[in-house]
Amino acid sequence: MKRFFCQCGQEVFFHNLYCGECGRDLAYDPSIQTMWSGEIHDDQYFYPHSSDPNLPPPKSLKLCQLRESQVNCNWLIASGDSESECQCISCRTTRVIPDLSQEKNPKRWQYLERAKRQLMYTLLELKLISPHGGEANKDLKFDFLEDRRTNPNVTLEHVLTGHHKGLITLNAAEADEGFLHTMKEQMGERYRTLLGHFRHEVGHYYWQHLIADKHLEDSFREVFGDERQDYEKALKRYYEKGKENHWMGRYITLYASSHPHEDWAETWAHYMHIVDTLETAVSYGLSVYEPKENDFDRWFNEWRRVSQVMNALNRSMGMADPYPFTLSPVVQGKLRFIDELVDSADLTF
């Protein structure tokens, strides 16, 4: 992620509503992917300022309706959007929110939307979504559901995170660190985060847009395998015998070995991890990598160096590796396949 600064020169961060140094209001503009500082008028419009002469600010922009809600959304409604729009491109994709009368749910909702905005940030950077949503992405929606494990007032016994025809369902309890850690232990995972869930599930969504809609199934099968094999049987076999698979060297995670669709989604999530984290490393001077078109090898090698530094820093603090994965030549080929698809993507907005 890029670094952002207030007009006063103070560094500010992606989810900030105001500058802690000068008190100016802050708002993120998805139209040009920048953070403005300025003033709010009439609780609805944002009047931005700019210290950059090459970036003249617009007169005013409309604030997302959920800025003053539990969500604390600091995004603006993209210039050019319909005047009837009252929520930003990220917030308007949410269909179902947790029951806010439950004590923990307002904070869960906030964390869920925060993670989703970071997802949207990277999709915008990769030009996989328009700041206006657009025709190609109109079917992308999110349901944040609960089950009886964390809310006895609901009827669902068990909510699984998943994707179906553009609808991504997440268990709202995944926003709790305790629940997340428990599930990580139960599933034997080395890495489990709320943002990781979003990136994995949106990978299933983009399989439809980048593979199926463009009739690239044959190319996909050469890299990931035949996705036409029975999904339910494959997952059943995985949960019965998955840990017996010799998966290292062929897959990025154990779960990726369960089915080609899951291999794609796991690899897609890691592609997004790398894109966002490497941009952050460049922004903070931890990397001098300069992105160039179709320069996958330099990008991949720089990520291996940066992730090694990240892991070493964490070990110095007695903490677990933030990126505990080995990227084999086979996995590198899968990441290259995704990178080439993204570079050539021509989604109609």
JSON list of C-alpha atoms in Angstrom, two decimals, residues 277-278 280-282 286-289 300-313:
[
{"chain": "A", "resi": 277, "resn": "THR", "atom": "CA", "xyz": [2.92, -5.82, 0.70]},
{"chain": "A", "resi": 278, "resn": "LEU", "atom": "CA", "xyz": [5.59, -5.17, -1.92]},
{"chain": "A", "resi": 280, "resn": "THR", "atom": "CA", "xyz": [4.20, -1.04, 1.09]},
{"chain": "A", "resi": 281, "resn": "ALA", "atom": "CA", "xyz": [7.86, -2.08, 1.21]},
{"chain": "A", "resi": 282, "resn": "VAL", "atom": "CA", "xyz": [8.65, 0.27, -1.68]},
{"chain": "A", "resi": 286, "resn": "LEU", "atom": "CA", "xyz": [12.50, -1.34, 2.32]},
{"chain": "A", "resi": 287, "resn": "SER", "atom": "CA", "xyz": [12.64, -2.07, -1.39]},
{"chain": "A", "resi": 288, "resn": "VAL", "atom": "CA", "xyz": [13.91, -0.17, -4.41]},
{"chain": "A", "resi": 289, "resn": "TYR", "atom": "CA", "xyz": [11.87, -2.29, -6.81]},
{"chain": "A", "resi": 300, "resn": "PHE", "atom": "CA", "xyz": [8.94, -12.36, -7.78]},
{"chain": "A", "resi": 301, "resn": "ASN", "atom": "CA", "xyz": [12.61, -12.28, -6.77]},
{"chain": "A", "resi": 302, "resn": "GLU", "atom": "CA", "xyz": [12.14, -8.99, -4.96]},
{"chain": "A", "resi": 303, "resn": "TRP", "atom": "CA", "xyz": [9.21, -10.47, -3.04]},
{"chain": "A", "resi": 304, "resn": "ARG", "atom": "CA", "xyz": [11.37, -13.39, -1.90]},
{"chain": "A", "resi": 305, "resn": "ARG", "atom": "CA", "xyz": [13.95, -10.92, -0.60]},
{"chain": "A", "resi": 306, "resn": "VAL", "atom": "CA", "xyz": [11.39, -8.67, 1.13]},
{"chain": "A", "resi": 307, "resn": "SER", "atom": "CA", "xyz": [9.51, -11.58, 2.73]},
{"chain": "A", "resi": 308, "resn": "GLN", "atom": "CA", "xyz": [12.81, -12.89, 4.08]},
{"chain": "A", "resi": 309, "resn": "VAL", "atom": "CA", "xyz": [13.43, -9.49, 5.70]},
{"chain": "A", "resi": 310, "resn": "MET", "atom": "CA", "xyz": [9.88, -9.43, 7.10]},
{"chain": "A", "resi": 311, "resn": "ASN", "atom": "CA", "xyz": [10.30, -12.86, 8.67]},
{"chain": "A", "resi": 312, "resn": "ALA", "atom": "CA", "xyz": [13.71, -11.94, 10.12]},
{"chain": "A", "resi": 313, "resn": "LEU", "atom": "CA", "xyz": [12.28, -8.78, 11.71]}
]
